[in-house]
C-alpha positions as a Markdown table, in Angstrom:
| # | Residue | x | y | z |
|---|---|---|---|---|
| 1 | Unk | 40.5 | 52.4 | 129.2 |
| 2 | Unk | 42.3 | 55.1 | 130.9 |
| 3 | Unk | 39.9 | 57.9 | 131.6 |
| 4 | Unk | 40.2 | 61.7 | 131.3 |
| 5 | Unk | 38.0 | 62.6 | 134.3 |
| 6 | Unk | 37.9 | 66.3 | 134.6 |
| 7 | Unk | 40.5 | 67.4 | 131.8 |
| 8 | Unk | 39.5 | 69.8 | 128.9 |
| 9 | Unk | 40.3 | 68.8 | 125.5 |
| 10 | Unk | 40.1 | 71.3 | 122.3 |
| 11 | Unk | 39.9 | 69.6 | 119.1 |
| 12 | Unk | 39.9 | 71.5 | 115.7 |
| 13 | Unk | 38.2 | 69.9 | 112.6 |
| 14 | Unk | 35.7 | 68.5 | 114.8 |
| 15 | Unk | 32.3 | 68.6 | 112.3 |
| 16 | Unk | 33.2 | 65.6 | 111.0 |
| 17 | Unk | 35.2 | 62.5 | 110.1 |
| 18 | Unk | 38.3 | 62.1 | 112.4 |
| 19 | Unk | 37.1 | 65.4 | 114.1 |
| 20 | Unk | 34.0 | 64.1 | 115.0 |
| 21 | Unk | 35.4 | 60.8 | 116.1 |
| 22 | Unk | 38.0 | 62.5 | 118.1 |
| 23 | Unk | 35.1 | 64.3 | 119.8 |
| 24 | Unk | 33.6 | 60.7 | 120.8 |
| 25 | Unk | 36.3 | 58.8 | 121.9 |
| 26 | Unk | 37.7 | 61.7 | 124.4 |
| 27 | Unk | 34.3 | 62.2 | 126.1 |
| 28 | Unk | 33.7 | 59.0 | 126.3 |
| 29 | Unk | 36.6 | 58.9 | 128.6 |
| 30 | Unk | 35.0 | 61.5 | 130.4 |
| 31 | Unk | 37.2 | 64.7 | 129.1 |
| 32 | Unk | 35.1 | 68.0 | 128.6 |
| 33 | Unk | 35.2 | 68.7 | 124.7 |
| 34 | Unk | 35.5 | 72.4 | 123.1 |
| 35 | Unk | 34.7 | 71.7 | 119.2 |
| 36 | Unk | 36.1 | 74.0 | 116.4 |
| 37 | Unk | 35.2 | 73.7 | 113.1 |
| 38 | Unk | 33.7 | 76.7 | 110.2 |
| 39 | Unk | 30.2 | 74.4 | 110.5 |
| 40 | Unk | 28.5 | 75.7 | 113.6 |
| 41 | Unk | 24.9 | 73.9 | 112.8 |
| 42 | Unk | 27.2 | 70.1 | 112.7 |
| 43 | Unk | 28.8 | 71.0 | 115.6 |
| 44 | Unk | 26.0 | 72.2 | 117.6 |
| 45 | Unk | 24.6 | 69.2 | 116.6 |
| 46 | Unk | 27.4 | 67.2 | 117.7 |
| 47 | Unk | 27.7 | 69.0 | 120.7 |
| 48 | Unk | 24.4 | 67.6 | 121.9 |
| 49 | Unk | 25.1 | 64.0 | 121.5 |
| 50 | Unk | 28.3 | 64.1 | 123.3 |
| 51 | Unk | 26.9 | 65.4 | 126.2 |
| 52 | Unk | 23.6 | 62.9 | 125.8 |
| 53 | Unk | 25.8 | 59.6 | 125.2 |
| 54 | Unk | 28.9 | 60.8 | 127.4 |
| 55 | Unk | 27.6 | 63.0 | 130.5 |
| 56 | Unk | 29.8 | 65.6 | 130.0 |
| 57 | Unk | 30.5 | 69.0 | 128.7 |
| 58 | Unk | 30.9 | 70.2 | 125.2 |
| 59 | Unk | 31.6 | 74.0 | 124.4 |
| 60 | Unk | 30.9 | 74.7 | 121.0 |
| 61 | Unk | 34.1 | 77.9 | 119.3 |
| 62 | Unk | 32.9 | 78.1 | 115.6 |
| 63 | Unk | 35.7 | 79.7 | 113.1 |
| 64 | Unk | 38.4 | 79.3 | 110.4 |
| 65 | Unk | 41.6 | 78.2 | 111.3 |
| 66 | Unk | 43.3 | 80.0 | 109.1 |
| 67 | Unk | 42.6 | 83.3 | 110.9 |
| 68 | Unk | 44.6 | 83.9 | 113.3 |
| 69 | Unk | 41.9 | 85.6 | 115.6 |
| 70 | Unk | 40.0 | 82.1 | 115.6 |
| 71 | Unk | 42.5 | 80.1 | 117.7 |
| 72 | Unk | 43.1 | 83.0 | 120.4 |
| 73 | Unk | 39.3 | 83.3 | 121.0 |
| 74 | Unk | 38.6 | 79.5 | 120.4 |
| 75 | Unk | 41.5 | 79.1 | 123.6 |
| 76 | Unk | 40.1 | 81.8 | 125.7 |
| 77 | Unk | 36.5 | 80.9 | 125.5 |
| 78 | Unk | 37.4 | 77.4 | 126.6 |
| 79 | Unk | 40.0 | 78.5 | 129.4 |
| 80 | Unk | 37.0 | 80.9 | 130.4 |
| 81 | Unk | 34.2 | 78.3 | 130.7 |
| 82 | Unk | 36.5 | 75.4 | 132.0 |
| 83 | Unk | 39.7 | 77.1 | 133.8 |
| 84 | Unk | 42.0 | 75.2 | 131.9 |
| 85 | Unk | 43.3 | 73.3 | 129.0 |
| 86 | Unk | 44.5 | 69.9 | 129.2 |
| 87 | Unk | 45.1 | 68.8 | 125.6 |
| 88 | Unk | 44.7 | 70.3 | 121.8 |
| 89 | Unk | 44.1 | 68.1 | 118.8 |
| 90 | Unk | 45.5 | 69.7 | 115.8 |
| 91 | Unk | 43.3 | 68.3 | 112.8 |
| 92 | Unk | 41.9 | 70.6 | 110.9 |
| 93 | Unk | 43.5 | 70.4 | 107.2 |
| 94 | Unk | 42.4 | 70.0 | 103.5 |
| 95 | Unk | 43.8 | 68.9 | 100.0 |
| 96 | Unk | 43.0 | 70.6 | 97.2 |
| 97 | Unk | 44.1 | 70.0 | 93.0 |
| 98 | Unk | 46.9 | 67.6 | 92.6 |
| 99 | Unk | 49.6 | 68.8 | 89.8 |
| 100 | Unk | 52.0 | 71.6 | 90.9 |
| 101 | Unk | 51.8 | 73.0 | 86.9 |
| 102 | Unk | 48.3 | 73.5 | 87.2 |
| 103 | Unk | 47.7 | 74.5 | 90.8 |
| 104 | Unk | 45.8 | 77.7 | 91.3 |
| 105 | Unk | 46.5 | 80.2 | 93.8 |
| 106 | Unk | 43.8 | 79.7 | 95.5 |
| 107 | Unk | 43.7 | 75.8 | 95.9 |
| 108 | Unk | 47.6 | 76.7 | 97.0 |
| 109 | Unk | 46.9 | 79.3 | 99.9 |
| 110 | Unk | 44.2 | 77.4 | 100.6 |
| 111 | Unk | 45.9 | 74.0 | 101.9 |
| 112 | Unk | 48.9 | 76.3 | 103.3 |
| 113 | Unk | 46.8 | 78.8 | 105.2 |
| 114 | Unk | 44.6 | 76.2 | 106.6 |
| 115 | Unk | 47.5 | 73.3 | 107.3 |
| 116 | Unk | 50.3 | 75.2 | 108.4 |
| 117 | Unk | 49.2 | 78.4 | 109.9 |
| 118 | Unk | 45.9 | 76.8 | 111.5 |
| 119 | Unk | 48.3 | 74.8 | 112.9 |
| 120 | Unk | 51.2 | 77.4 | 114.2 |
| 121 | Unk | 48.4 | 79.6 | 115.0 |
| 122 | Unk | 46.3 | 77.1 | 117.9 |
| 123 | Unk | 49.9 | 75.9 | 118.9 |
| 124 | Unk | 51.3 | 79.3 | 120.2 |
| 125 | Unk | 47.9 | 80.0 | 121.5 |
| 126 | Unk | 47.2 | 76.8 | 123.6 |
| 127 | Unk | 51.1 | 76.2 | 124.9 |
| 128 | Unk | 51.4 | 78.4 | 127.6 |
| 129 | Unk | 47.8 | 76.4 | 128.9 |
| 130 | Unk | 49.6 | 73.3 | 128.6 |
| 131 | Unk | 52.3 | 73.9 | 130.0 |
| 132 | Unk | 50.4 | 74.8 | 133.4 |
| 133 | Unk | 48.4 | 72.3 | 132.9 |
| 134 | Unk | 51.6 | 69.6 | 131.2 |
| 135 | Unk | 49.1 | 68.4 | 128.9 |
| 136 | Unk | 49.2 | 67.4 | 125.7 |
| 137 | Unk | 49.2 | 68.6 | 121.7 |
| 138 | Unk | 48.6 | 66.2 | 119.3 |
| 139 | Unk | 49.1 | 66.8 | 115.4 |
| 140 | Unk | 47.2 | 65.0 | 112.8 |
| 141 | Unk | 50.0 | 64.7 | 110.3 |
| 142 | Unk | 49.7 | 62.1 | 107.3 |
| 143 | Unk | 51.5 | 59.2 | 105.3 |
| 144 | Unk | 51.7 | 62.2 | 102.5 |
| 145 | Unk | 54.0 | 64.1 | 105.0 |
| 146 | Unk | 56.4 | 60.9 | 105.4 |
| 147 | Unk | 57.0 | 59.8 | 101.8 |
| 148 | Unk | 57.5 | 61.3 | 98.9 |
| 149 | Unk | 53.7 | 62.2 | 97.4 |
| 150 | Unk | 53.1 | 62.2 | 93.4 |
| 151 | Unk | 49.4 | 63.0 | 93.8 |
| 152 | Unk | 50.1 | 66.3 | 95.3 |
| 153 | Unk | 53.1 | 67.7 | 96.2 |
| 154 | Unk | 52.2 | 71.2 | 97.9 |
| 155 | Unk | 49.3 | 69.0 | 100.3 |
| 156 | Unk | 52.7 | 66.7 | 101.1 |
| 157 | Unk | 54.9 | 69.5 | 102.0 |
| 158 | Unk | 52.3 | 70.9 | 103.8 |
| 159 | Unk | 52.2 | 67.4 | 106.2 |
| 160 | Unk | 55.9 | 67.6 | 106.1 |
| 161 | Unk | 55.8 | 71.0 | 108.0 |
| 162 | Unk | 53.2 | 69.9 | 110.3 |
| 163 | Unk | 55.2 | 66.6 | 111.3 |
| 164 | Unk | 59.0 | 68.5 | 111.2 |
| 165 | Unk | 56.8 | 71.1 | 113.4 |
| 166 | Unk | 55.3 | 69.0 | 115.9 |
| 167 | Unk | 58.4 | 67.0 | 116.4 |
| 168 | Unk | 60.5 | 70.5 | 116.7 |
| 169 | Unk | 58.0 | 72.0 | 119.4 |
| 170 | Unk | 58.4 | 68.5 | 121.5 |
| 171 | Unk | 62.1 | 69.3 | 121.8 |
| 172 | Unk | 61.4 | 72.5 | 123.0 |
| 173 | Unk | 58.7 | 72.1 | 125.7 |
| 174 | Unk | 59.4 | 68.7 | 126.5 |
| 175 | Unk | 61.2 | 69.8 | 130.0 |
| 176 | Unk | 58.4 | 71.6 | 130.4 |
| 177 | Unk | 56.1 | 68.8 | 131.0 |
| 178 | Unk | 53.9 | 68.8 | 127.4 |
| 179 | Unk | 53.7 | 66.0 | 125.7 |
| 180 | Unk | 53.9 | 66.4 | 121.6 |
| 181 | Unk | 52.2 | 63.9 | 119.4 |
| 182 | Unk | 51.7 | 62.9 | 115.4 |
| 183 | Unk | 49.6 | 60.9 | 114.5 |
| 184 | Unk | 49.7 | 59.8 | 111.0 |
| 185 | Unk | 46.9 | 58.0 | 109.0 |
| 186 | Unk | 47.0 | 57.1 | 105.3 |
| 187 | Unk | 43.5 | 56.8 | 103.6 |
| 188 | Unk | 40.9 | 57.8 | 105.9 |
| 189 | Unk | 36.9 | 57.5 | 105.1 |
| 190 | Unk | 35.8 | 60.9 | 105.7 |
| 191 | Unk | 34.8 | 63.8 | 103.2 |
| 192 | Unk | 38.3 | 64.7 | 102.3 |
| 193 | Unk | 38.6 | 64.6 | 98.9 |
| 194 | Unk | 34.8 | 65.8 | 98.4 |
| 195 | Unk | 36.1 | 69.3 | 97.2 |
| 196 | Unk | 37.8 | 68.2 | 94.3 |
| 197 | Unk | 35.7 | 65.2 | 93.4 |
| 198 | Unk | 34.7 | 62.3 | 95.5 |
| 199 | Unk | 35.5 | 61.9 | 98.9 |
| 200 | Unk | 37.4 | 59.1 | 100.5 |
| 201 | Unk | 34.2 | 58.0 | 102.3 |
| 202 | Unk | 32.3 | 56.7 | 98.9 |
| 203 | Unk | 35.5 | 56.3 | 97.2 |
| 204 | Unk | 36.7 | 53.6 | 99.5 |
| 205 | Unk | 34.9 | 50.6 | 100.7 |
| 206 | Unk | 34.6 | 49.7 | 104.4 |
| 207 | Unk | 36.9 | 47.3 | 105.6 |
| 208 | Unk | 39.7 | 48.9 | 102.3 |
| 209 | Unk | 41.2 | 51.8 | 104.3 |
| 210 | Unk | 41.5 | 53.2 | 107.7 |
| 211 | Unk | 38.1 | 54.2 | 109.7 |
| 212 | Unk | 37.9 | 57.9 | 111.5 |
| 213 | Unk | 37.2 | 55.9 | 114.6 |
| 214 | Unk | 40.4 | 54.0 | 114.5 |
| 215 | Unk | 42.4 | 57.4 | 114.1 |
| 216 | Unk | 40.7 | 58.6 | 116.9 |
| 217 | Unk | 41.7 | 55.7 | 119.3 |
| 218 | Unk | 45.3 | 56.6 | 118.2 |
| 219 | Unk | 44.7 | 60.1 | 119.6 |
| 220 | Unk | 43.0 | 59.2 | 122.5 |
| 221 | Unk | 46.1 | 56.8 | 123.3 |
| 222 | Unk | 48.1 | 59.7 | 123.0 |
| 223 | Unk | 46.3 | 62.0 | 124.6 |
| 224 | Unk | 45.9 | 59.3 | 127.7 |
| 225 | Unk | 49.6 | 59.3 | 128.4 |
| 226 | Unk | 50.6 | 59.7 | 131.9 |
| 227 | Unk | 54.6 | 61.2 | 132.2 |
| 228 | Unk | 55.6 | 59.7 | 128.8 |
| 229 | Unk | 54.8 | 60.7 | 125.2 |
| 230 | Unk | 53.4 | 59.1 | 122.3 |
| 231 | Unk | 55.9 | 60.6 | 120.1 |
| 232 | Unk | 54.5 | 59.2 | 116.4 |
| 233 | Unk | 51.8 | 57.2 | 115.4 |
| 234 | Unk | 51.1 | 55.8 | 111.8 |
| 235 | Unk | 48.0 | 54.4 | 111.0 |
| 236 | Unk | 48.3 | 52.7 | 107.5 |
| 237 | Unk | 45.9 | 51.2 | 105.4 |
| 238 | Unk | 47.4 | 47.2 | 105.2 |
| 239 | Unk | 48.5 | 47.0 | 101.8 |
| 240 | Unk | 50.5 | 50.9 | 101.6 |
| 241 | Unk | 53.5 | 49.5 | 100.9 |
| 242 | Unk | 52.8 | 47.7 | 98.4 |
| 243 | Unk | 54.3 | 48.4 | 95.2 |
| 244 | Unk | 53.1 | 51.9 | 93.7 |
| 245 | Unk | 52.5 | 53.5 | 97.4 |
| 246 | Unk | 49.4 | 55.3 | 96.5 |
């Protein structure tokens, strides 16, 4: 295991699922973990096991993504209390309805707000850290934003920003030492989905589809990279490609 002795590591989305599991699998390679996520109570929560089963620090920065005020103070309050930032894990993101024809509004905004500006919004803030620091950003992308997506088109364009995104800001701070990452599952048992119905993680049986833990050890690779970069990662649930891709 390659450790991350003494680097700081922000991850978004961090109450739960691949979040959560994110949170774990970094400080257990001994990286100091800021958590942001709208649930202050999980993450306080979450907070103190991480530093019970890891040792290290965890700096809780509660807010919305989707306002832009969230990512500046979530990135100075951990530059403040640590003096740095070493990597940012872009995960935070939702689905909402499915059919374009009967989309509302608000289930609309909702997955662009939170998928593509959360994730414009922590990227400007945390680059100029990482580039003092030539760390590392890593995007939590999707199969959705790969392949064409009949469930829900607007969710799938929204994936196909964050990937085209990620892959565009590599290019352009590459030479300056920051690595750029995507990592992207398929299924994944969390509570996505719970919004709208049943979520992935009583929908699918263990063993069926992709674990948050196994997302997280993609991430972790990445974020582990000495002088290189993990450009993409797909994490897909064995039998995606079989006939009807769903």
């Amino acid at each position: 295991m390659v450790t991350l002795d003494d680097a700081t590591v922000l991850v978004t989305g961090a109450s739960s699922g691949i979040g959560e599991a994110t949170a774990h699998a970094l400080a257990a390679r001994g990286a100091d973990v800021a958590l942001l996520a709208r649930r202050r109570e999980a993450l306080e929560s979450l907070a103190t096991d991480l530093e019970a089963d890891h040792g290290g620090s965890a700096l809780v920065v509660d807010g919305d993504v989707r306002e832009r005020a969230t990512s500046e103070a979530a990135v100075e309050a951990v530059v403040d209390r640590f003096g740095g930032l070493d990597a940012v894990v872009s995960n935070a993101g939702i689905g909402r309805g499915s059919d374009v024809a009967t989309m509302t509004d608000e289930e609309y905004f909702a997955m662009q707000e939170t998928n593509v500006d959360g994730t414009f919004f922590l990227a400007r803030e945390a680059i100029p850290h990482l580039k003092e620091s030539q760390g590392t950003l890593v995007v939590v992308g999707s199969f959705a934003g790969q392949y064409p997506r009949s469930f829900n088109p607007v969710y799938a364009a929204t994936k196909w920003w964050v990937r085209g995104f990620a892959h565009s800001v590599a290019a352009q701070v590459g030479e300056d030492g920051v690595a750029v990452s995507v990592v992207n599952p398929s299924e994944v048992r969390t509570e996505f989905g719970s919004e709208d119905g049943e979520p992935f993680e009583e929908r699918f049986e263990p063993g069926t589809v992709t674990e948050p833990e196994e997302v997280a050890e993609a991430i972790a690779f990445a974020v582990t990279r000495e002088g290189s970069s993990a450009q993409e990662i797909d994490l897909f649930r064995r039998d995606k490609f079989g006939d009807t891709l769903s």
